[in-house]
Structure formats: structure tokens, C-alpha cells
């Protein structure tokens, strides 16, 4: 009982501190706020030992043969800096005008994206925690696309409500990851764009497929939608540029059927498609390695665990 009370108090304090921090972030001009964020991110890299070490370990595991430890240390620190800067820009998203979005964000050609939307079956925007993913969703909403994002409920209901309100004020509909498949299908059948991030180890239905050459549990939700309704999938990501603007990379759409064989089981198809999705995310992450969340425990793989796509 005492432990539960202390945990509740700790979360309440965290919530208050986050609210105060977000209010303070919104005060200075963006240029100054980003400089402060860079300092804060570097400081966080120094004091958050667990996250720092995990970032360095993950980067070494993937890039240890091609990058020096000095380079890996810098990439890990830059990762923290980018995340801090992302918070600064995310706070301002609900108040941004269409002109603000145009000044801050550019994108690849939208012809393929628009063609997929016009098919009328909806579109899955395949992405990950790359760059400022919240800004990317809001940018598409500002262009008139009916955008919904699938997200995991946060551990604190107050913070969860805050995040949902931020998205809704930006024109982005939030769909809880635990909602039924019917909710997702409804969004797609209305010709909507459904943003789904699949680059984290979660408890939802998953399969073990390679991510940067190492097996990682990866959600199969998108693959299941492809198999069941033939939804179009377009991989995309957003990256901060040297001048603090952003650019959205839009990769070619993934056909609903990829190398399908007549004797392929649904489970085999789930694995094959999900592996392809991970490969697309790898390409997006490699554009700027520091703009992915390397402190995440992505490779919690257990050789004794079977694929769980239920």
C-alpha cells in the first residue's frame, strides 16, 4: 500500500514538472529554445546513465564494425539532443498555421502518396520513432489529409490525455493501440491515412524478424491489414536538417502482394511482409542515424520464444 502511494505521488510530481517544463519551453523564440534544448539534451546524455549506456550499446552492436567508439559516442549524444529539440517543436504544433508548416517542413513528391489515397481503401503510413514523428503527422493533417495515428496508452492517464489533446488540436485523430481492429478498418474505409509505428518491442501480436540484422519482435498489425484488405503501405520518415527545418522522405509504396506464392501460409506472409517493413525503416534511419531512439530496448529477443502473431 505504501509503495503504491509513493508511486502515485511520484507520478503526480512528474506530471506537474512536465506541465511546467512544457509551459517554459513555449516562452522563448524557437531559435533560442532550440539552443537551450541542445544544452538540455547534452546534459540528459550525461546524467541518464542507463539510457546513455543502452544507446551506446545498441549503436555499437549495429555499427561497431564501421564506426569508431568516438563516432558512436557522438551519435548517441546527438540522439538525446535531437529528442530535446523535437519536444520544443512539438509543443508549438497546435498553434502552427499552414504557412508555419510550409516554412518549417518540406517533403518529397506526393504523387505516389496521393495515388494511394485515391484508391479509396485508405493508406497506411509506415514509420517509426524517426525525427519529429508528431510534427510529420500534423503536417499531413495541415494539408487536408484525414490522419489518424495508432499509439500506445501512456503509463499516466493525465499525460496520455495531454498527448491526445495535442494531436487533436493539430487535426490528428488518436487511436489507442488496444482498440479493436474494427476502429482501424473504419478509419481506412473512409479513405484515411493511418500512421503506424512498428519500431519498438511491444506486447501486441508480433513476429521475430531482423532489424539491422538482429532478430527483434516486430508488430504484425500492418502486415495483417495488407493480407486481409490489400491496403496500400507507404514508408516515410521526417528528419531535421542542418538549418533546423525538416524534410519528409516518402519512399515508393509497397505493393499489397510481394513475392506471394500459392502455398504460402498466412503466418509466412506475416513474417515476409514484416521483414520488408523493417528493411524500409532501416533505410529511413540510415539517412541520419542519430535521429532514431537508440535508448529503446529494441532487441529483447529470446531464442526460446516463438513468434506470437495472435
C-alpha positions as a LaTeX table, in Angstrom:
\begin{tabular}{lrrr}
\hline
Residue & $x$ (\AA) & $y$ (\AA) & $z$ (\AA) \\
\hline
Unk1 & 0.00 & 0.00 & 0.00 \\
Unk2 & 2.77 & 2.42 & 0.97 \\
Unk3 & 4.72 & 1.59 & $-2.17$ \\
Unk4 & 1.65 & 2.21 & $-4.32$ \\
Unk5 & 1.06 & 5.55 & $-2.60$ \\
Unk6 & 4.67 & 6.62 & $-3.16$ \\
Unk7 & 4.47 & 5.64 & $-6.82$ \\
Unk8 & 1.27 & 7.65 & $-7.26$ \\
Unk9 & 2.92 & 10.67 & $-5.64$ \\
Unk10 & 5.97 & 10.27 & $-7.86$ \\
Unk11 & 3.84 & 10.18 & $-10.99$ \\
Unk12 & 1.84 & 13.20 & $-9.84$ \\
Unk13 & 5.10 & 15.12 & $-9.32$ \\
Unk14 & 6.36 & 14.04 & $-12.75$ \\
Unk15 & 3.12 & 15.25 & $-14.32$ \\
Unk16 & 3.38 & 18.66 & $-12.64$ \\
Unk17 & 7.03 & 19.04 & $-13.63$ \\
Unk18 & 6.28 & 18.10 & $-17.24$ \\
Unk19 & 3.43 & 20.63 & $-17.40$ \\
Unk20 & 5.69 & 23.37 & $-16.03$ \\
Unk21 & 8.50 & 22.40 & $-18.41$ \\
Unk22 & 6.19 & 22.49 & $-21.44$ \\
Unk23 & 4.93 & 25.94 & $-20.42$ \\
Unk24 & 8.51 & 27.21 & $-20.10$ \\
Unk25 & 9.53 & 25.72 & $-23.44$ \\
Unk26 & 6.80 & 27.68 & $-25.21$ \\
Unk27 & 8.02 & 31.06 & $-23.91$ \\
Unk28 & 11.26 & 31.88 & $-25.80$ \\
Unk29 & 11.58 & 32.27 & $-29.59$ \\
Unk30 & 12.21 & 28.99 & $-31.41$ \\
Unk31 & 15.84 & 29.77 & $-32.21$ \\
Unk32 & 16.68 & 30.35 & $-28.55$ \\
Unk33 & 14.53 & 27.45 & $-27.35$ \\
Unk34 & 16.38 & 25.06 & $-29.67$ \\
Unk35 & 19.74 & 26.20 & $-28.29$ \\
Unk36 & 18.50 & 25.62 & $-24.76$ \\
Unk37 & 17.19 & 22.22 & $-25.82$ \\
Unk38 & 20.60 & 21.28 & $-27.23$ \\
Unk39 & 22.21 & 22.04 & $-23.87$ \\
Unk40 & 19.47 & 20.18 & $-22.03$ \\
Unk41 & 19.84 & 17.16 & $-24.34$ \\
Unk42 & 23.60 & 17.05 & $-23.80$ \\
Unk43 & 23.06 & 17.28 & $-20.04$ \\
Unk44 & 20.49 & 14.47 & $-20.17$ \\
Unk45 & 23.04 & 12.33 & $-22.02$ \\
Unk46 & 25.47 & 12.83 & $-19.14$ \\
Unk47 & 23.12 & 12.16 & $-16.23$ \\
Unk48 & 20.82 & 9.46 & $-17.64$ \\
Unk49 & 23.40 & 6.72 & $-17.36$ \\
Unk50 & 21.08 & 3.81 & $-18.11$ \\
Unk51 & 19.70 & 5.34 & $-21.30$ \\
Unk52 & 23.13 & 6.58 & $-22.36$ \\
Unk53 & 24.71 & 3.17 & $-21.95$ \\
Unk54 & 21.87 & 1.43 & $-23.77$ \\
Unk55 & 22.19 & 3.87 & $-26.67$ \\
Unk56 & 25.92 & 3.28 & $-26.92$ \\
Unk57 & 25.49 & $-0.49$ & $-26.60$ \\
Unk58 & 22.83 & $-0.60$ & $-29.32$ \\
Unk59 & 24.86 & 1.59 & $-31.67$ \\
Unk60 & 27.99 & $-0.47$ & $-31.06$ \\
Unk61 & 26.05 & $-3.65$ & $-31.72$ \\
Unk62 & 24.84 & $-2.39$ & $-35.10$ \\
Unk63 & 27.63 & $-0.10$ & $-36.29$ \\
Unk64 & 30.64 & $-1.24$ & $-34.24$ \\
Unk65 & 32.43 & $-2.62$ & $-37.29$ \\
Unk66 & 32.07 & 0.53 & $-39.37$ \\
Unk67 & 32.27 & 3.35 & $-36.82$ \\
Unk68 & 34.78 & 4.21 & $-34.10$ \\
Unk69 & 33.75 & 4.49 & $-30.45$ \\
Unk70 & 34.26 & 8.26 & $-30.71$ \\
Unk71 & 31.76 & 8.42 & $-33.58$ \\
Unk72 & 29.31 & 6.20 & $-31.73$ \\
Unk73 & 29.55 & 8.36 & $-28.59$ \\
Unk74 & 28.79 & 11.46 & $-30.68$ \\
Unk75 & 25.83 & 9.81 & $-32.41$ \\
Unk76 & 24.43 & 8.73 & $-29.02$ \\
Unk77 & 24.76 & 12.25 & $-27.61$ \\
Unk78 & 23.21 & 13.77 & $-30.75$ \\
Unk79 & 20.29 & 11.38 & $-30.32$ \\
Unk80 & 19.48 & 12.98 & $-26.94$ \\
Unk81 & 19.89 & 16.47 & $-28.42$ \\
Unk82 & 17.51 & 15.73 & $-31.31$ \\
Unk83 & 14.87 & 14.39 & $-28.93$ \\
Unk84 & 15.08 & 17.52 & $-26.77$ \\
Unk85 & 14.70 & 19.71 & $-29.86$ \\
Unk86 & 11.74 & 17.63 & $-31.01$ \\
Unk87 & 9.94 & 18.43 & $-27.77$ \\
Unk88 & 10.44 & 22.16 & $-28.41$ \\
Unk89 & 8.86 & 21.93 & $-31.84$ \\
Unk90 & 6.12 & 19.53 & $-30.75$ \\
Unk91 & 4.90 & 21.99 & $-28.11$ \\
Unk92 & 4.21 & 24.59 & $-30.81$ \\
Unk93 & 2.45 & 22.26 & $-33.27$ \\
Unk94 & $-1.17$ & 23.03 & $-32.20$ \\
Unk95 & $-0.62$ & 26.77 & $-32.75$ \\
Unk96 & 1.09 & 26.45 & $-36.13$ \\
Unk97 & $-0.64$ & 27.85 & $-39.22$ \\
Unk98 & $-0.48$ & 26.36 & $-42.70$ \\
Unk99 & 2.15 & 28.98 & $-43.55$ \\
Unk100 & 4.19 & 27.96 & $-40.48$ \\
Unk101 & 4.17 & 24.34 & $-41.63$ \\
Unk102 & 5.26 & 25.38 & $-45.13$ \\
Unk103 & 8.18 & 27.37 & $-43.74$ \\
Unk104 & 9.33 & 24.58 & $-41.44$ \\
Unk105 & 8.69 & 21.40 & $-43.45$ \\
Unk106 & 9.42 & 20.26 & $-47.00$ \\
Unk107 & 8.67 & 16.87 & $-48.49$ \\
Unk108 & 9.38 & 14.57 & $-51.39$ \\
Unk109 & 6.87 & 14.49 & $-54.23$ \\
Unk110 & 3.39 & 13.44 & $-53.06$ \\
Unk111 & 2.23 & 11.92 & $-56.37$ \\
Unk112 & 2.63 & 8.30 & $-55.22$ \\
Unk113 & 1.15 & 9.16 & $-51.82$ \\
Unk114 & $-1.90$ & 10.84 & $-53.38$ \\
Unk115 & $-2.42$ & 7.98 & $-55.83$ \\
Unk116 & $-2.52$ & 5.51 & $-52.95$ \\
Unk117 & $-5.03$ & 7.66 & $-51.05$ \\
Unk118 & $-7.28$ & 7.97 & $-54.12$ \\
Unk119 & $-7.60$ & 4.18 & $-54.36$ \\
Unk120 & $-10.26$ & 4.60 & $-51.68$ \\
Unk121 & $-9.06$ & 1.77 & $-49.45$ \\
Unk122 & $-7.11$ & 4.05 & $-47.18$ \\
Unk123 & $-3.37$ & 4.21 & $-46.72$ \\
Unk124 & $-1.02$ & 3.02 & $-44.01$ \\
Unk125 & 1.88 & 5.40 & $-43.41$ \\
Unk126 & 4.61 & 3.07 & $-42.19$ \\
Unk127 & 7.08 & 4.88 & $-39.97$ \\
Unk128 & 8.99 & 4.74 & $-36.71$ \\
Unk129 & 10.35 & 6.97 & $-33.99$ \\
Unk130 & 12.43 & 8.82 & $-36.55$ \\
Unk131 & 12.92 & 12.57 & $-36.30$ \\
Unk132 & 9.87 & 14.52 & $-35.17$ \\
Unk133 & 7.15 & 11.99 & $-35.95$ \\
Unk134 & 4.44 & 14.07 & $-34.23$ \\
Unk135 & 5.25 & 17.02 & $-36.49$ \\
Unk136 & 5.05 & 14.80 & $-39.57$ \\
Unk137 & 1.53 & 13.64 & $-38.71$ \\
Unk138 & 0.43 & 17.23 & $-38.08$ \\
Unk139 & 1.99 & 18.38 & $-41.38$ \\
Unk140 & $-0.08$ & 15.87 & $-43.36$ \\
Unk141 & $-3.19$ & 16.92 & $-41.43$ \\
Unk142 & $-2.45$ & 20.57 & $-42.30$ \\
Unk143 & $-2.51$ & 19.56 & $-45.98$ \\
Unk144 & $-6.05$ & 18.26 & $-45.61$ \\
Unk145 & $-5.35$ & 14.55 & $-45.28$ \\
Unk146 & $-7.60$ & 12.73 & $-42.75$ \\
Unk147 & $-4.81$ & 11.48 & $-40.48$ \\
Unk148 & $-5.14$ & 9.01 & $-37.62$ \\
Unk149 & $-2.25$ & 7.64 & $-35.60$ \\
Unk150 & $-2.13$ & 4.43 & $-33.62$ \\
Unk151 & $-0.39$ & 4.91 & $-30.28$ \\
Unk152 & 0.28 & 3.11 & $-27.04$ \\
Unk153 & $-1.51$ & 4.45 & $-23.99$ \\
Unk154 & 0.96 & 6.26 & $-21.71$ \\
Unk155 & 1.57 & 4.99 & $-18.17$ \\
Unk156 & $-0.02$ & 8.12 & $-16.66$ \\
Unk157 & $-3.58$ & 8.84 & $-17.77$ \\
Unk158 & $-3.03$ & 12.60 & $-17.31$ \\
Unk159 & $-0.04$ & 12.55 & $-19.67$ \\
Unk160 & $-1.98$ & 10.35 & $-22.07$ \\
Unk161 & $-4.81$ & 12.88 & $-22.14$ \\
Unk162 & $-2.32$ & 15.68 & $-22.73$ \\
Unk163 & $-0.81$ & 13.88 & $-25.72$ \\
Unk164 & $-4.21$ & 13.08 & $-27.24$ \\
Unk165 & $-5.30$ & 16.71 & $-26.88$ \\
Unk166 & $-2.09$ & 17.89 & $-28.57$ \\
Unk167 & $-2.79$ & 15.58 & $-31.51$ \\
Unk168 & $-6.45$ & 16.52 & $-31.76$ \\
Unk169 & $-5.66$ & 20.24 & $-31.74$ \\
Unk170 & $-3.31$ & 19.54 & $-34.63$ \\
Unk171 & $-6.04$ & 17.82 & $-36.63$ \\
Unk172 & $-4.74$ & 14.32 & $-35.93$ \\
Unk173 & $-7.09$ & 11.64 & $-34.62$ \\
Unk174 & $-5.66$ & 9.33 & $-31.94$ \\
Unk175 & $-6.45$ & 5.62 & $-32.00$ \\
Unk176 & $-5.46$ & 3.61 & $-28.96$ \\
Unk177 & $-3.34$ & 0.58 & $-29.77$ \\
Unk178 & $-5.71$ & $-1.57$ & $-27.72$ \\
Unk179 & $-8.79$ & $-0.54$ & $-29.74$ \\
Unk180 & $-10.41$ & $-3.23$ & $-31.86$ \\
Unk181 & $-9.40$ & $-3.83$ & $-35.47$ \\
Unk182 & $-12.83$ & $-2.51$ & $-36.41$ \\
Unk183 & $-11.74$ & 1.01 & $-35.42$ \\
Unk184 & $-8.70$ & 0.80 & $-37.72$ \\
Unk185 & $-10.76$ & $-0.54$ & $-40.61$ \\
Unk186 & $-13.31$ & 2.24 & $-40.17$ \\
Unk187 & $-10.57$ & 4.87 & $-40.46$ \\
Unk188 & $-9.17$ & 3.23 & $-43.60$ \\
Unk189 & $-12.54$ & 2.72 & $-45.29$ \\
Unk190 & $-13.17$ & 6.44 & $-45.03$ \\
Unk191 & $-10.10$ & 6.94 & $-47.20$ \\
Unk192 & $-7.98$ & 7.97 & $-44.25$ \\
Unk193 & $-4.24$ & 7.91 & $-43.67$ \\
Unk194 & $-3.34$ & 5.64 & $-40.77$ \\
Unk195 & 0.07 & 6.29 & $-39.21$ \\
Unk196 & 1.57 & 3.24 & $-37.51$ \\
Unk197 & 4.98 & 2.98 & $-35.84$ \\
Unk198 & 6.39 & $-0.54$ & $-35.69$ \\
Unk199 & 9.95 & 0.03 & $-34.49$ \\
Unk200 & 9.51 & $-0.83$ & $-30.81$ \\
Unk201 & 9.31 & $-4.06$ & $-28.85$ \\
Unk202 & 5.72 & $-4.26$ & $-27.60$ \\
Unk203 & 3.31 & $-6.84$ & $-26.21$ \\
Unk204 & 0.99 & $-6.72$ & $-29.21$ \\
Unk205 & 0.89 & $-9.54$ & $-31.80$ \\
Unk206 & 4.36 & $-9.82$ & $-33.27$ \\
Unk207 & 6.86 & $-11.91$ & $-35.16$ \\
Unk208 & 10.62 & $-12.22$ & $-34.79$ \\
Unk209 & 12.26 & $-10.69$ & $-37.85$ \\
Unk210 & 15.60 & $-8.99$ & $-38.41$ \\
Unk211 & 16.06 & $-5.32$ & $-37.63$ \\
Unk212 & 19.55 & $-4.18$ & $-38.64$ \\
Unk213 & 20.48 & $-7.84$ & $-38.95$ \\
Unk214 & 19.41 & $-8.87$ & $-35.45$ \\
Unk215 & 16.10 & $-10.61$ & $-34.61$ \\
Unk216 & 13.61 & $-8.27$ & $-32.96$ \\
Unk217 & 9.95 & $-8.68$ & $-32.03$ \\
Unk218 & 8.02 & $-6.55$ & $-34.50$ \\
Unk219 & 4.24 & $-5.84$ & $-34.59$ \\
Unk220 & 2.32 & $-7.53$ & $-37.40$ \\
Unk221 & $-0.68$ & $-5.19$ & $-37.49$ \\
Unk222 & 0.24 & $-3.60$ & $-40.83$ \\
Unk223 & 1.03 & $-6.94$ & $-42.46$ \\
Unk224 & $-2.33$ & $-8.29$ & $-41.34$ \\
Unk225 & $-4.13$ & $-5.29$ & $-42.90$ \\
Unk226 & $-2.26$ & $-5.87$ & $-46.17$ \\
Unk227 & $-3.26$ & $-9.53$ & $-46.25$ \\
Unk228 & $-6.90$ & $-9.00$ & $-45.26$ \\
Unk229 & $-7.90$ & $-5.87$ & $-47.22$ \\
Unk230 & $-4.98$ & $-5.12$ & $-49.55$ \\
Unk231 & $-4.29$ & $-1.71$ & $-48.01$ \\
Unk232 & $-1.52$ & 0.36 & $-49.60$ \\
Unk233 & 1.58 & 0.90 & $-47.45$ \\
Unk234 & 3.98 & 3.81 & $-47.92$ \\
Unk235 & 7.11 & 4.07 & $-45.75$ \\
Unk236 & 8.04 & 7.59 & $-44.74$ \\
Unk237 & 10.15 & 9.46 & $-42.23$ \\
Unk238 & 10.98 & 13.00 & $-41.20$ \\
Unk239 & 14.47 & 14.31 & $-40.49$ \\
Unk240 & 15.76 & 17.54 & $-39.00$ \\
Unk241 & 18.05 & 19.42 & $-41.39$ \\
Unk242 & 21.20 & 21.41 & $-40.63$ \\
Unk243 & 19.22 & 24.69 & $-40.71$ \\
Unk244 & 16.69 & 23.30 & $-38.15$ \\
Unk245 & 14.00 & 22.81 & $-40.79$ \\
Unk246 & 12.57 & 19.36 & $-41.55$ \\
Unk247 & 12.27 & 17.20 & $-44.65$ \\
Unk248 & 9.85 & 14.30 & $-45.13$ \\
Unk249 & 11.14 & 11.35 & $-47.14$ \\
Unk250 & 8.41 & 9.41 & $-48.95$ \\
Unk251 & 9.51 & 6.03 & $-50.25$ \\
Unk252 & 7.74 & 4.07 & $-53.02$ \\
Unk253 & 4.56 & 2.34 & $-51.93$ \\
Unk254 & 4.80 & $-1.34$ & $-51.05$ \\
Unk255 & 2.51 & $-3.49$ & $-53.22$ \\
Unk256 & $-0.23$ & $-5.40$ & $-51.41$ \\
Unk257 & 1.26 & $-8.64$ & $-52.70$ \\
Unk258 & 5.02 & $-9.14$ & $-52.53$ \\
Unk259 & 6.51 & $-12.34$ & $-53.95$ \\
Unk260 & 3.43 & $-14.29$ & $-52.87$ \\
Unk261 & 3.40 & $-17.99$ & $-53.63$ \\
Unk262 & 0.33 & $-20.21$ & $-53.81$ \\
Unk263 & 1.43 & $-22.46$ & $-50.96$ \\
Unk264 & 2.40 & $-19.62$ & $-48.61$ \\
Unk265 & 0.62 & $-19.72$ & $-45.25$ \\
Unk266 & $-0.75$ & $-16.59$ & $-43.62$ \\
Unk267 & 1.92 & $-16.84$ & $-40.92$ \\
Unk268 & 4.66 & $-16.98$ & $-43.56$ \\
Unk269 & 3.14 & $-13.95$ & $-45.27$ \\
Unk270 & 3.08 & $-12.03$ & $-41.99$ \\
Unk271 & 6.77 & $-12.76$ & $-41.46$ \\
Unk272 & 7.73 & $-11.89$ & $-45.04$ \\
Unk273 & 5.84 & $-8.59$ & $-45.11$ \\
Unk274 & 7.00 & $-7.52$ & $-41.65$ \\
Unk275 & 10.61 & $-8.22$ & $-42.60$ \\
Unk276 & 10.17 & $-5.98$ & $-45.65$ \\
Unk277 & 8.73 & $-3.23$ & $-43.46$ \\
Unk278 & 11.73 & $-3.39$ & $-41.12$ \\
Unk279 & 14.08 & $-3.10$ & $-44.09$ \\
Unk280 & 12.26 & 0.05 & $-45.20$ \\
Unk281 & 12.62 & 1.54 & $-41.71$ \\
Unk282 & 16.33 & 0.73 & $-41.70$ \\
Unk283 & 16.77 & 2.74 & $-44.90$ \\
Unk284 & 14.99 & 5.72 & $-43.35$ \\
Unk285 & 17.01 & 5.52 & $-40.13$ \\
Unk286 & 20.31 & 5.32 & $-42.02$ \\
Unk287 & 19.63 & 8.74 & $-43.54$ \\
Unk288 & 20.59 & 10.21 & $-40.18$ \\
Unk289 & 21.40 & 7.57 & $-37.59$ \\
Unk290 & 21.24 & 10.00 & $-34.65$ \\
Unk291 & 17.56 & 10.76 & $-35.26$ \\
Unk292 & 16.28 & 7.39 & $-34.06$ \\
Unk293 & 15.60 & 6.41 & $-30.41$ \\
Unk294 & 18.69 & 4.31 & $-29.70$ \\
Unk295 & 17.96 & 4.19 & $-25.97$ \\
Unk296 & 14.98 & 1.92 & $-26.64$ \\
Unk297 & 15.32 & $-1.78$ & $-25.73$ \\
Unk298 & 14.67 & $-2.87$ & $-29.29$ \\
Unk299 & 16.44 & $-6.22$ & $-29.23$ \\
Unk300 & 14.90 & $-8.01$ & $-26.24$ \\
Unk301 & 14.98 & $-11.25$ & $-28.16$ \\
Unk302 & 14.65 & $-14.66$ & $-26.54$ \\
Unk303 & 15.57 & $-17.65$ & $-28.69$ \\
Unk304 & 13.12 & $-19.80$ & $-26.73$ \\
Unk305 & 10.19 & $-17.51$ & $-27.56$ \\
Unk306 & 8.05 & $-18.42$ & $-30.55$ \\
Unk307 & 6.51 & $-15.96$ & $-32.98$ \\
Unk308 & 3.32 & $-14.58$ & $-31.45$ \\
Unk309 & 1.06 & $-13.05$ & $-34.09$ \\
Unk310 & $-2.16$ & $-13.65$ & $-32.20$ \\
\hline
\end{tabular}
